[in-house]
GROMACS .gro file of C-alpha atoms in nm:
model
  445
    1UNK     CA    1 -10.508  -7.629  -0.925
    2UNK     CA    2 -10.623  -7.403  -0.645
    3UNK     CA    3 -10.457  -7.072  -0.587
    4UNK     CA    4 -10.282  -6.998  -0.259
    5UNK     CA    5 -10.489  -6.982   0.055
    6UNK     CA    6 -10.329  -6.837   0.368
    7UNK     CA    7 -10.223  -7.091   0.625
    8UNK     CA    8 -10.436  -6.917   0.887
    9UNK     CA    9 -10.750  -6.937   0.671
   10UNK     CA   10 -10.933  -7.156   0.922
   11UNK     CA   11 -11.031  -7.407   0.654
   12UNK     CA   12 -11.038  -7.747   0.829
   13UNK     CA   13 -11.058  -7.982   0.530
   14UNK     CA   14 -10.862  -8.046   0.212
   15UNK     CA   15 -10.965  -8.247  -0.091
   16UNK     CA   16 -10.656  -8.385  -0.264
   17UNK     CA   17 -10.643  -8.502  -0.625
   18UNK     CA   18 -10.322  -8.699  -0.689
   19UNK     CA   19 -10.165  -8.601  -1.018
   20UNK     CA   20  -9.838  -8.785  -1.049
   21UNK     CA   21  -9.486  -8.721  -0.922
   22UNK     CA   22  -9.421  -8.415  -0.708
   23UNK     CA   23  -9.140  -8.203  -0.844
   24UNK     CA   24  -8.983  -7.869  -0.761
   25UNK     CA   25  -8.805  -7.663  -0.499
   26UNK     CA   26  -8.928  -7.597  -0.144
   27UNK     CA   27  -8.793  -7.327   0.084
   28UNK     CA   28  -8.771  -7.471   0.433
   29UNK     CA   29  -8.887  -7.244   0.712
   30UNK     CA   30  -8.734  -7.186   1.053
   31UNK     CA   31  -8.768  -7.471   1.298
   32UNK     CA   32  -9.101  -7.516   1.474
   33UNK     CA   33  -8.929  -7.688   1.764
   34UNK     CA   34  -8.699  -7.388   1.818
   35UNK     CA   35  -8.908  -7.077   1.761
   36UNK     CA   36  -9.152  -7.125   2.048
   37UNK     CA   37  -8.873  -7.216   2.291
   38UNK     CA   38  -8.683  -6.894   2.215
   39UNK     CA   39  -9.006  -6.702   2.268
   40UNK     CA   40  -9.030  -6.860   2.614
   41UNK     CA   41  -8.662  -6.793   2.688
   42UNK     CA   42  -8.721  -6.422   2.625
   43UNK     CA   43  -8.921  -6.409   2.949
   44UNK     CA   44  -8.595  -6.448   3.140
   45UNK     CA   45  -8.495  -6.089   3.057
   46UNK     CA   46  -8.650  -5.745   3.082
   47UNK     CA   47  -8.492  -5.660   2.748
   48UNK     CA   48  -8.648  -5.766   2.416
   49UNK     CA   49  -8.571  -6.099   2.254
   50UNK     CA   50  -8.575  -6.115   1.875
   51UNK     CA   51  -8.617  -6.434   1.673
   52UNK     CA   52  -8.529  -6.425   1.302
   53UNK     CA   53  -8.629  -6.668   1.026
   54UNK     CA   54  -8.945  -6.728   1.227
   55UNK     CA   55  -9.202  -6.953   1.057
   56UNK     CA   56  -9.570  -6.872   1.023
   57UNK     CA   57  -9.730  -7.145   1.235
   58UNK     CA   58 -10.031  -7.211   1.450
   59UNK     CA   59  -9.798  -7.300   1.738
   60UNK     CA   60  -9.638  -6.956   1.716
   61UNK     CA   61  -9.978  -6.791   1.747
   62UNK     CA   62 -10.070  -7.015   2.042
   63UNK     CA   63  -9.745  -6.933   2.222
   64UNK     CA   64  -9.782  -6.562   2.149
   65UNK     CA   65 -10.131  -6.569   2.302
   66UNK     CA   66  -9.996  -6.734   2.617
   67UNK     CA   67  -9.718  -6.477   2.653
   68UNK     CA   68  -9.957  -6.188   2.593
   69UNK     CA   69 -10.192  -6.326   2.858
   70UNK     CA   70  -9.901  -6.298   3.102
   71UNK     CA   71  -9.842  -5.934   3.007
   72UNK     CA   72  -9.569  -5.963   2.744
   73UNK     CA   73  -9.568  -5.761   2.423
   74UNK     CA   74  -9.528  -5.993   2.124
   75UNK     CA   75  -9.486  -5.849   1.776
   76UNK     CA   76  -9.501  -6.094   1.484
   77UNK     CA   77  -9.380  -5.958   1.151
   78UNK     CA   78  -9.473  -6.226   0.899
   79UNK     CA   79  -9.324  -6.032   0.609
   80UNK     CA   80  -8.980  -6.006   0.770
   81UNK     CA   81  -9.015  -6.345   0.948
   82UNK     CA   82  -8.923  -6.178   1.279
   83UNK     CA   83  -9.080  -6.212   1.622
   84UNK     CA   84  -9.001  -5.964   1.900
   85UNK     CA   85  -9.088  -6.042   2.263
   86UNK     CA   86  -9.074  -5.773   2.532
   87UNK     CA   87  -9.144  -5.925   2.873
   88UNK     CA   88  -9.054  -5.639   3.105
   89UNK     CA   89  -9.418  -5.595   3.210
   90UNK     CA   90  -9.484  -5.962   3.284
   91UNK     CA   91  -9.621  -5.988   3.637
   92UNK     CA   92  -9.896  -6.247   3.608
   93UNK     CA   93  -9.791  -6.596   3.709
   94UNK     CA   94 -10.108  -6.786   3.612
   95UNK     CA   95 -10.127  -6.930   3.264
   96UNK     CA   96 -10.454  -6.972   3.078
   97UNK     CA   97 -10.539  -7.323   2.964
   98UNK     CA   98 -10.391  -7.438   2.632
   99UNK     CA   99 -10.475  -7.779   2.492
  100UNK     CA  100 -10.299  -7.736   2.161
  101UNK     CA  101  -9.929  -7.744   2.242
  102UNK     CA  102  -9.680  -7.833   2.514
  103UNK     CA  103  -9.539  -7.487   2.579
  104UNK     CA  104  -9.707  -7.407   2.916
  105UNK     CA  105  -9.491  -7.640   3.127
  106UNK     CA  106  -9.176  -7.476   2.987
  107UNK     CA  107  -9.289  -7.142   3.128
  108UNK     CA  108  -9.263  -7.267   3.488
  109UNK     CA  109  -8.895  -7.180   3.536
  110UNK     CA  110  -8.910  -6.833   3.376
  111UNK     CA  111  -9.221  -6.747   3.581
  112UNK     CA  112  -9.056  -6.864   3.904
  113UNK     CA  113  -8.767  -6.629   3.830
  114UNK     CA  114  -9.000  -6.339   3.754
  115UNK     CA  115  -9.274  -6.385   4.013
  116UNK     CA  116  -9.161  -6.652   4.258
  117UNK     CA  117  -9.457  -6.869   4.167
  118UNK     CA  118  -9.637  -7.018   3.870
  119UNK     CA  119  -9.962  -7.192   3.792
  120UNK     CA  120  -9.961  -7.423   3.491
  121UNK     CA  121 -10.295  -7.577   3.389
  122UNK     CA  122 -10.249  -7.939   3.296
  123UNK     CA  123 -10.451  -8.189   3.096
  124UNK     CA  124 -10.439  -8.347   2.754
  125UNK     CA  125 -10.238  -8.114   2.534
  126UNK     CA  126 -10.025  -8.144   2.226
  127UNK     CA  127 -10.047  -8.427   1.978
  128UNK     CA  128 -10.202  -8.765   2.060
  129UNK     CA  129  -9.886  -8.970   2.012
  130UNK     CA  130  -9.848  -9.120   2.359
  131UNK     CA  131  -9.811  -9.003   2.716
  132UNK     CA  132  -9.579  -8.711   2.776
  133UNK     CA  133  -9.601  -8.672   3.154
  134UNK     CA  134  -9.456  -8.371   3.332
  135UNK     CA  135  -9.294  -8.588   3.600
  136UNK     CA  136  -8.944  -8.530   3.458
  137UNK     CA  137  -9.008  -8.154   3.457
  138UNK     CA  138  -9.147  -8.153   3.811
  139UNK     CA  139  -8.867  -8.366   3.953
  140UNK     CA  140  -8.603  -8.141   3.796
  141UNK     CA  141  -8.775  -7.825   3.923
  142UNK     CA  142  -8.790  -7.969   4.274
  143UNK     CA  143  -8.416  -8.042   4.263
  144UNK     CA  144  -8.361  -7.680   4.157
  145UNK     CA  145  -8.543  -7.559   4.468
  146UNK     CA  146  -8.905  -7.525   4.362
  147UNK     CA  147  -9.202  -7.645   4.565
  148UNK     CA  148  -9.433  -7.833   4.329
  149UNK     CA  149  -9.791  -7.931   4.404
  150UNK     CA  150 -10.033  -8.103   4.168
  151UNK     CA  151 -10.406  -8.038   4.204
  152UNK     CA  152 -10.709  -8.108   3.990
  153UNK     CA  153 -10.652  -7.768   3.832
  154UNK     CA  154 -10.288  -7.810   3.739
  155UNK     CA  155  -9.934  -7.760   3.862
  156UNK     CA  156  -9.862  -7.501   4.130
  157UNK     CA  157  -9.497  -7.401   4.175
  158UNK     CA  158  -9.331  -7.172   4.428
  159UNK     CA  159  -8.969  -7.077   4.494
  160UNK     CA  160  -8.820  -6.798   4.701
  161UNK     CA  161  -8.483  -6.876   4.545
  162UNK     CA  162  -8.374  -7.132   4.286
  163UNK     CA  163  -8.037  -7.300   4.316
  164UNK     CA  164  -7.812  -7.528   4.116
  165UNK     CA  165  -7.841  -7.905   4.138
  166UNK     CA  166  -7.705  -8.230   4.002
  167UNK     CA  167  -7.981  -8.378   3.786
  168UNK     CA  168  -7.991  -8.700   3.587
  169UNK     CA  169  -8.286  -8.756   3.355
  170UNK     CA  170  -8.425  -9.112   3.335
  171UNK     CA  171  -8.460  -9.060   2.958
  172UNK     CA  172  -8.308  -8.789   2.737
  173UNK     CA  173  -8.634  -8.597   2.722
  174UNK     CA  174  -8.631  -8.289   2.500
  175UNK     CA  175  -8.891  -8.106   2.707
  176UNK     CA  176  -8.731  -8.181   3.043
  177UNK     CA  177  -8.390  -8.074   2.911
  178UNK     CA  178  -8.543  -7.746   2.798
  179UNK     CA  179  -8.703  -7.695   3.142
  180UNK     CA  180  -8.366  -7.742   3.313
  181UNK     CA  181  -8.184  -7.504   3.077
  182UNK     CA  182  -8.454  -7.237   3.113
  183UNK     CA  183  -8.458  -7.266   3.493
  184UNK     CA  184  -8.089  -7.322   3.572
  185UNK     CA  185  -7.974  -7.028   3.358
  186UNK     CA  186  -8.066  -6.785   3.638
  187UNK     CA  187  -8.050  -7.020   3.937
  188UNK     CA  188  -7.780  -6.956   4.197
  189UNK     CA  189  -7.483  -7.188   4.158
  190UNK     CA  190  -7.392  -7.472   3.924
  191UNK     CA  191  -7.630  -7.719   3.763
  192UNK     CA  192  -7.511  -8.038   3.598
  193UNK     CA  193  -7.762  -8.218   3.378
  194UNK     CA  194  -7.682  -8.578   3.286
  195UNK     CA  195  -7.851  -8.786   3.014
  196UNK     CA  196  -7.975  -8.466   2.851
  197UNK     CA  197  -8.132  -8.442   2.508
  198UNK     CA  198  -7.883  -8.294   2.259
  199UNK     CA  199  -8.103  -8.239   1.952
  200UNK     CA  200  -8.006  -7.947   1.725
  201UNK     CA  201  -8.309  -7.763   1.859
  202UNK     CA  202  -8.178  -7.800   2.216
  203UNK     CA  203  -7.842  -7.662   2.108
  204UNK     CA  204  -8.014  -7.362   1.945
  205UNK     CA  205  -8.195  -7.286   2.271
  206UNK     CA  206  -7.865  -7.311   2.460
  207UNK     CA  207  -7.702  -7.074   2.209
  208UNK     CA  208  -7.982  -6.821   2.251
  209UNK     CA  209  -7.949  -6.836   2.630
  210UNK     CA  210  -7.573  -6.794   2.591
  211UNK     CA  211  -7.632  -6.482   2.381
  212UNK     CA  212  -7.850  -6.356   2.666
  213UNK     CA  213  -7.554  -6.396   2.900
  214UNK     CA  214  -7.613  -6.746   3.035
  215UNK     CA  215  -7.310  -6.963   3.108
  216UNK     CA  216  -7.386  -7.297   2.946
  217UNK     CA  217  -7.146  -7.569   2.841
  218UNK     CA  218  -7.228  -7.890   2.652
  219UNK     CA  219  -6.984  -8.165   2.739
  220UNK     CA  220  -6.951  -8.519   2.598
  221UNK     CA  221  -7.192  -8.795   2.697
  222UNK     CA  222  -7.507  -8.582   2.705
  223UNK     CA  223  -7.388  -8.356   2.987
  224UNK     CA  224  -7.484  -7.990   3.025
  225UNK     CA  225  -7.312  -7.771   3.284
  226UNK     CA  226  -7.488  -7.443   3.366
  227UNK     CA  227  -7.341  -7.174   3.591
  228UNK     CA  228  -7.633  -6.961   3.701
  229UNK     CA  229  -7.622  -6.583   3.661
  230UNK     CA  230  -7.848  -6.327   3.834
  231UNK     CA  231  -7.951  -6.137   3.520
  232UNK     CA  232  -7.988  -6.199   3.150
  233UNK     CA  233  -8.002  -5.947   2.866
  234UNK     CA  234  -8.202  -5.943   2.547
  235UNK     CA  235  -8.071  -6.128   2.244
  236UNK     CA  236  -8.128  -6.171   1.873
  237UNK     CA  237  -8.093  -6.502   1.688
  238UNK     CA  238  -8.179  -6.634   1.343
  239UNK     CA  239  -8.301  -6.990   1.381
  240UNK     CA  240  -8.204  -7.280   1.157
  241UNK     CA  241  -8.419  -7.463   0.907
  242UNK     CA  242  -8.677  -7.716   1.022
  243UNK     CA  243  -8.530  -8.062   0.970
  244UNK     CA  244  -8.871  -8.228   1.008
  245UNK     CA  245  -9.023  -8.014   0.734
  246UNK     CA  246  -8.718  -8.077   0.515
  247UNK     CA  247  -8.739  -8.455   0.555
  248UNK     CA  248  -9.116  -8.451   0.498
  249UNK     CA  249  -9.096  -8.280   0.158
  250UNK     CA  250  -8.804  -8.496   0.046
  251UNK     CA  251  -9.012  -8.806   0.130
  252UNK     CA  252  -9.314  -8.662  -0.052
  253UNK     CA  253  -9.106  -8.642  -0.367
  254UNK     CA  254  -8.965  -8.993  -0.326
  255UNK     CA  255  -9.299  -9.156  -0.246
  256UNK     CA  256  -9.458  -9.014  -0.562
  257UNK     CA  257  -9.161  -9.099  -0.783
  258UNK     CA  258  -9.069  -8.734  -0.825
  259UNK     CA  259  -8.780  -8.510  -0.732
  260UNK     CA  260  -8.797  -8.246  -0.458
  261UNK     CA  261  -8.515  -8.008  -0.375
  262UNK     CA  262  -8.517  -7.839  -0.038
  263UNK     CA  263  -8.342  -7.512   0.040
  264UNK     CA  264  -8.279  -7.351   0.377
  265UNK     CA  265  -8.200  -7.654   0.591
  266UNK     CA  266  -7.837  -7.741   0.649
  267UNK     CA  267  -7.715  -8.088   0.558
  268UNK     CA  268  -7.578  -8.151   0.907
  269UNK     CA  269  -7.933  -8.144   1.046
  270UNK     CA  270  -8.029  -8.432   0.814
  271UNK     CA  271  -7.732  -8.670   0.828
  272UNK     CA  272  -7.925  -8.966   0.971
  273UNK     CA  273  -8.226  -8.900   0.750
  274UNK     CA  274  -8.016  -8.885   0.434
  275UNK     CA  275  -7.825  -9.204   0.514
  276UNK     CA  276  -8.153  -9.387   0.588
  277UNK     CA  277  -8.309  -9.277   0.260
  278UNK     CA  278  -7.992  -9.366   0.071
  279UNK     CA  279  -8.014  -9.721   0.204
  280UNK     CA  280  -8.368  -9.733   0.068
  281UNK     CA  281  -8.250  -9.645  -0.282
  282UNK     CA  282  -8.277  -9.266  -0.286
  283UNK     CA  283  -8.013  -9.073  -0.477
  284UNK     CA  284  -7.911  -8.728  -0.354
  285UNK     CA  285  -7.766  -8.417  -0.511
  286UNK     CA  286  -7.627  -8.201  -0.231
  287UNK     CA  287  -7.455  -7.864  -0.251
  288UNK     CA  288  -7.441  -7.544  -0.050
  289UNK     CA  289  -7.767  -7.424  -0.203
  290UNK     CA  290  -7.988  -7.723  -0.136
  291UNK     CA  291  -8.057  -8.094  -0.114
  292UNK     CA  292  -8.244  -8.286  -0.384
  293UNK     CA  293  -8.361  -8.647  -0.375
  294UNK     CA  294  -8.509  -8.890  -0.625
  295UNK     CA  295  -8.548  -9.266  -0.644
  296UNK     CA  296  -8.265  -9.448  -0.818
  297UNK     CA  297  -8.306  -9.682  -1.114
  298UNK     CA  298  -8.338  -9.991  -0.892
  299UNK     CA  299  -8.642  -9.848  -0.713
  300UNK     CA  300  -8.716  -9.821  -0.342
  301UNK     CA  301  -8.584 -10.090  -0.108
  302UNK     CA  302  -8.742 -10.183   0.228
  303UNK     CA  303  -8.602 -10.043   0.551
  304UNK     CA  304  -8.527 -10.161   0.904
  305UNK     CA  305  -8.528  -9.853   1.128
  306UNK     CA  306  -8.569  -9.776   1.496
  307UNK     CA  307  -8.627  -9.424   1.625
  308UNK     CA  308  -8.398  -9.280   1.890
  309UNK     CA  309  -8.302  -8.951   2.053
  310UNK     CA  310  -8.053  -8.746   1.851
  311UNK     CA  311  -7.832  -8.840   1.673
  312UNK     CA  312  -8.059  -9.137   1.602
  313UNK     CA  313  -8.347  -9.146   1.357
  314UNK     CA  314  -8.592  -8.882   1.474
  315UNK     CA  315  -8.933  -8.992   1.599
  316UNK     CA  316  -9.097  -8.704   1.409
  317UNK     CA  317  -8.959  -8.847   1.083
  318UNK     CA  318  -9.123  -9.183   1.146
  319UNK     CA  319  -9.479  -9.128   1.006
  320UNK     CA  320  -9.347  -9.009   0.669
  321UNK     CA  321  -9.104  -9.300   0.658
  322UNK     CA  322  -9.386  -9.551   0.711
  323UNK     CA  323  -9.574  -9.406   0.413
  324UNK     CA  324  -9.256  -9.426   0.205
  325UNK     CA  325  -9.214  -9.792   0.306
  326UNK     CA  326  -9.557  -9.870   0.157
  327UNK     CA  327  -9.400  -9.784  -0.179
  328UNK     CA  328  -9.084  -9.993  -0.128
  329UNK     CA  329  -9.090 -10.348  -0.262
  330UNK     CA  330  -9.062 -10.592   0.027
  331UNK     CA  331  -9.109 -10.597   0.403
  332UNK     CA  332  -8.997 -10.298   0.613
  333UNK     CA  333  -8.965 -10.297   0.992
  334UNK     CA  334  -9.010  -9.982   1.202
  335UNK     CA  335  -8.952  -9.974   1.580
  336UNK     CA  336  -9.071  -9.664   1.768
  337UNK     CA  337  -8.879  -9.614   2.094
  338UNK     CA  338  -8.968  -9.256   2.195
  339UNK     CA  339  -9.350  -9.240   2.207
  340UNK     CA  340  -9.551  -9.551   2.282
  341UNK     CA  341  -9.859  -9.453   2.078
  342UNK     CA  342  -9.696  -9.280   1.783
  343UNK     CA  343  -9.829  -9.544   1.541
  344UNK     CA  344 -10.193  -9.456   1.606
  345UNK     CA  345 -10.221  -9.297   1.263
  346UNK     CA  346 -10.174  -9.636   1.091
  347UNK     CA  347 -10.549  -9.715   1.090
  348UNK     CA  348 -10.603  -9.436   0.839
  349UNK     CA  349 -10.327  -9.574   0.617
  350UNK     CA  350 -10.492  -9.917   0.632
  351UNK     CA  351 -10.815  -9.754   0.514
  352UNK     CA  352 -10.610  -9.641   0.212
  353UNK     CA  353 -10.506 -10.006   0.146
  354UNK     CA  354 -10.168  -9.991   0.317
  355UNK     CA  355 -10.048 -10.326   0.451
  356UNK     CA  356  -9.921 -10.243   0.798
  357UNK     CA  357  -9.925 -10.476   1.097
  358UNK     CA  358  -9.848 -10.352   1.450
  359UNK     CA  359  -9.670 -10.544   1.726
  360UNK     CA  360  -9.592 -10.491   2.093
  361UNK     CA  361  -9.243 -10.639   2.054
  362UNK     CA  362  -8.921 -10.450   1.984
  363UNK     CA  363  -8.869 -10.577   1.631
  364UNK     CA  364  -8.547 -10.404   1.527
  365UNK     CA  365  -8.259 -10.255   1.726
  366UNK     CA  366  -8.219 -10.294   2.100
  367UNK     CA  367  -8.509 -10.358   2.334
  368UNK     CA  368  -8.663 -10.027   2.443
  369UNK     CA  369  -8.850  -9.907   2.753
  370UNK     CA  370  -9.182 -10.018   2.597
  371UNK     CA  371  -9.080 -10.384   2.595
  372UNK     CA  372  -9.341 -10.602   2.766
  373UNK     CA  373  -9.572 -10.304   2.822
  374UNK     CA  374  -9.832 -10.413   2.567
  375UNK     CA  375  -9.793 -10.094   2.362
  376UNK     CA  376  -9.806 -10.146   1.985
  377UNK     CA  377  -9.481  -9.971   1.902
  378UNK     CA  378  -9.336 -10.171   1.611
  379UNK     CA  379  -9.469 -10.198   1.257
  380UNK     CA  380  -9.423 -10.435   0.965
  381UNK     CA  381  -9.496 -10.259   0.637
  382UNK     CA  382  -9.540 -10.457   0.316
  383UNK     CA  383  -9.490 -10.286  -0.017
  384UNK     CA  384  -9.554 -10.202  -0.285
  385UNK     CA  385  -9.909 -10.110  -0.179
  386UNK     CA  386 -10.158  -9.965  -0.425
  387UNK     CA  387 -10.294  -9.691  -0.202
  388UNK     CA  388 -10.644  -9.566  -0.269
  389UNK     CA  389 -10.813  -9.242  -0.179
  390UNK     CA  390 -11.009  -9.219   0.146
  391UNK     CA  391 -11.172  -8.981   0.391
  392UNK     CA  392 -10.938  -8.931   0.687
  393UNK     CA  393 -10.938  -8.742   1.017
  394UNK     CA  394 -10.580  -8.629   1.076
  395UNK     CA  395 -10.488  -8.674   1.446
  396UNK     CA  396 -10.162  -8.481   1.493
  397UNK     CA  397  -9.901  -8.267   1.320
  398UNK     CA  398  -9.664  -8.532   1.187
  399UNK     CA  399  -9.933  -8.787   1.102
  400UNK     CA  400 -10.115  -8.510   0.915
  401UNK     CA  401  -9.821  -8.457   0.680
  402UNK     CA  402  -9.784  -8.834   0.634
  403UNK     CA  403 -10.150  -8.857   0.535
  404UNK     CA  404 -10.102  -8.583   0.277
  405UNK     CA  405  -9.810  -8.781   0.132
  406UNK     CA  406 -10.028  -9.094   0.122
  407UNK     CA  407 -10.307  -8.900  -0.048
  408UNK     CA  408 -10.061  -8.772  -0.309
  409UNK     CA  409  -9.964  -9.134  -0.388
  410UNK     CA  410 -10.316  -9.278  -0.386
  411UNK     CA  411 -10.524  -9.383  -0.684
  412UNK     CA  412 -10.814  -9.143  -0.652
  413UNK     CA  413 -10.903  -8.837  -0.446
  414UNK     CA  414 -10.886  -8.813  -0.067
  415UNK     CA  415 -11.063  -8.587   0.181
  416UNK     CA  416 -10.847  -8.491   0.480
  417UNK     CA  417 -11.003  -8.337   0.790
  418UNK     CA  418 -10.810  -8.167   1.070
  419UNK     CA  419 -10.591  -7.942   0.857
  420UNK     CA  420 -10.533  -7.723   1.163
  421UNK     CA  421 -10.290  -7.988   1.288
  422UNK     CA  422 -10.085  -7.947   0.972
  423UNK     CA  423 -10.091  -7.569   0.997
  424UNK     CA  424  -9.975  -7.582   1.360
  425UNK     CA  425  -9.645  -7.734   1.255
  426UNK     CA  426  -9.579  -7.643   0.891
  427UNK     CA  427  -9.540  -7.301   0.732
  428UNK     CA  428  -9.785  -7.248   0.442
  429UNK     CA  429  -9.819  -7.618   0.352
  430UNK     CA  430 -10.091  -7.558   0.094
  431UNK     CA  431  -9.875  -7.320  -0.108
  432UNK     CA  432  -9.572  -7.546  -0.087
  433UNK     CA  433  -9.758  -7.861  -0.190
  434UNK     CA  434  -9.934  -7.690  -0.477
  435UNK     CA  435  -9.600  -7.551  -0.600
  436UNK     CA  436  -9.484  -7.914  -0.630
  437UNK     CA  437  -9.782  -8.003  -0.848
  438UNK     CA  438 -10.034  -8.143  -0.599
  439UNK     CA  439 -10.394  -8.036  -0.654
  440UNK     CA  440 -10.554  -7.933  -0.325
  441UNK     CA  441 -10.901  -7.788  -0.285
  442UNK     CA  442 -10.971  -7.633   0.056
  443UNK     CA  443 -11.327  -7.725   0.156
  444UNK     CA  444 -11.507  -7.469   0.365
  445UNK     CA  445 -11.745  -7.593   0.636
   0.00000   0.00000   0.00000
């Protein structure tokens, strides 16, 4: 088994030798989907923002580079897992291009408050899981008083003064909800946001803004009410465990017939995930110190699952679930309702002998917004499949982890390219997988 290689080693390829069930404990890192948003929120104050339990991720480095390009001081202490952002010198309102994550659009509101204008370069960015247009962001910013213009270069925004507004999102978009919270916190007057996303990560952002002095209230039925304030202070917050990472390692243990125990992610962040896995035949041991899962004596049962905004089954859990379904005896049905092209990773699983068929119909749950669009957004998965090793190009963060799980189940070695996707979203994945017994050889170019 290879020794530990730092997650920022720049090694793009792994060779994986499956060696049986994965077993052991995994410490779950702070949430990827929170840490970068709190870094952005720190631009709303001239006093430092401090994020504790910060994970070591490629996305953190990308976001830090963006903030530094604007003039912020960003200190990342990997030993203490603390990030400090001091934005008092931020004057630049033009962002450099970033094609690796979706953070730039979230900086629009904070930059409007600081400089009265913002330039956000647009283009294909983030993971290739379907369209994630900025229309919801732009419409909300316009309602808050910004002038928005799209050019071939990107989004240009101006505002002499931002004001409260009544906004209703067409879909409970996580990113658009974050844009409204980050912009309305210092806008003059009251903002009401209907049909908002209410994921735990959204709540953590709202709590951080509240610590900075924002007046934010979450009411029933996906309604945020924000009373704008003229100034915000610095704040310090320890972020919660990453529920996507936690689910991913639990599934890795189940798919290989092993037993993985995760520590550092609260049970209440995994309620829907746990109940789904229980229906599939997983048995859990849960206490205040951790959550362990293993397959019960009757084996894995097939699943019928549709993804949904929180508190539904999370779209980012879906790729790992599909791999798990290949090891469940019978026919599973998965319906993706959040991203229309999230199932693009399935071709690689088919190359590993997975039996997965894609459909453009809504096969389980209610009809979704992709009905009659032609998008292949439902999957039938037949198990138990005897997966075999293959050479795979990993296309995005969550599919990358799913492909590692598939490689750990396969009969024979696999070569996985695009490890940088994995390292963007998971803290030290090589060390954590090897601690569970998986043999991984980083292959240098």
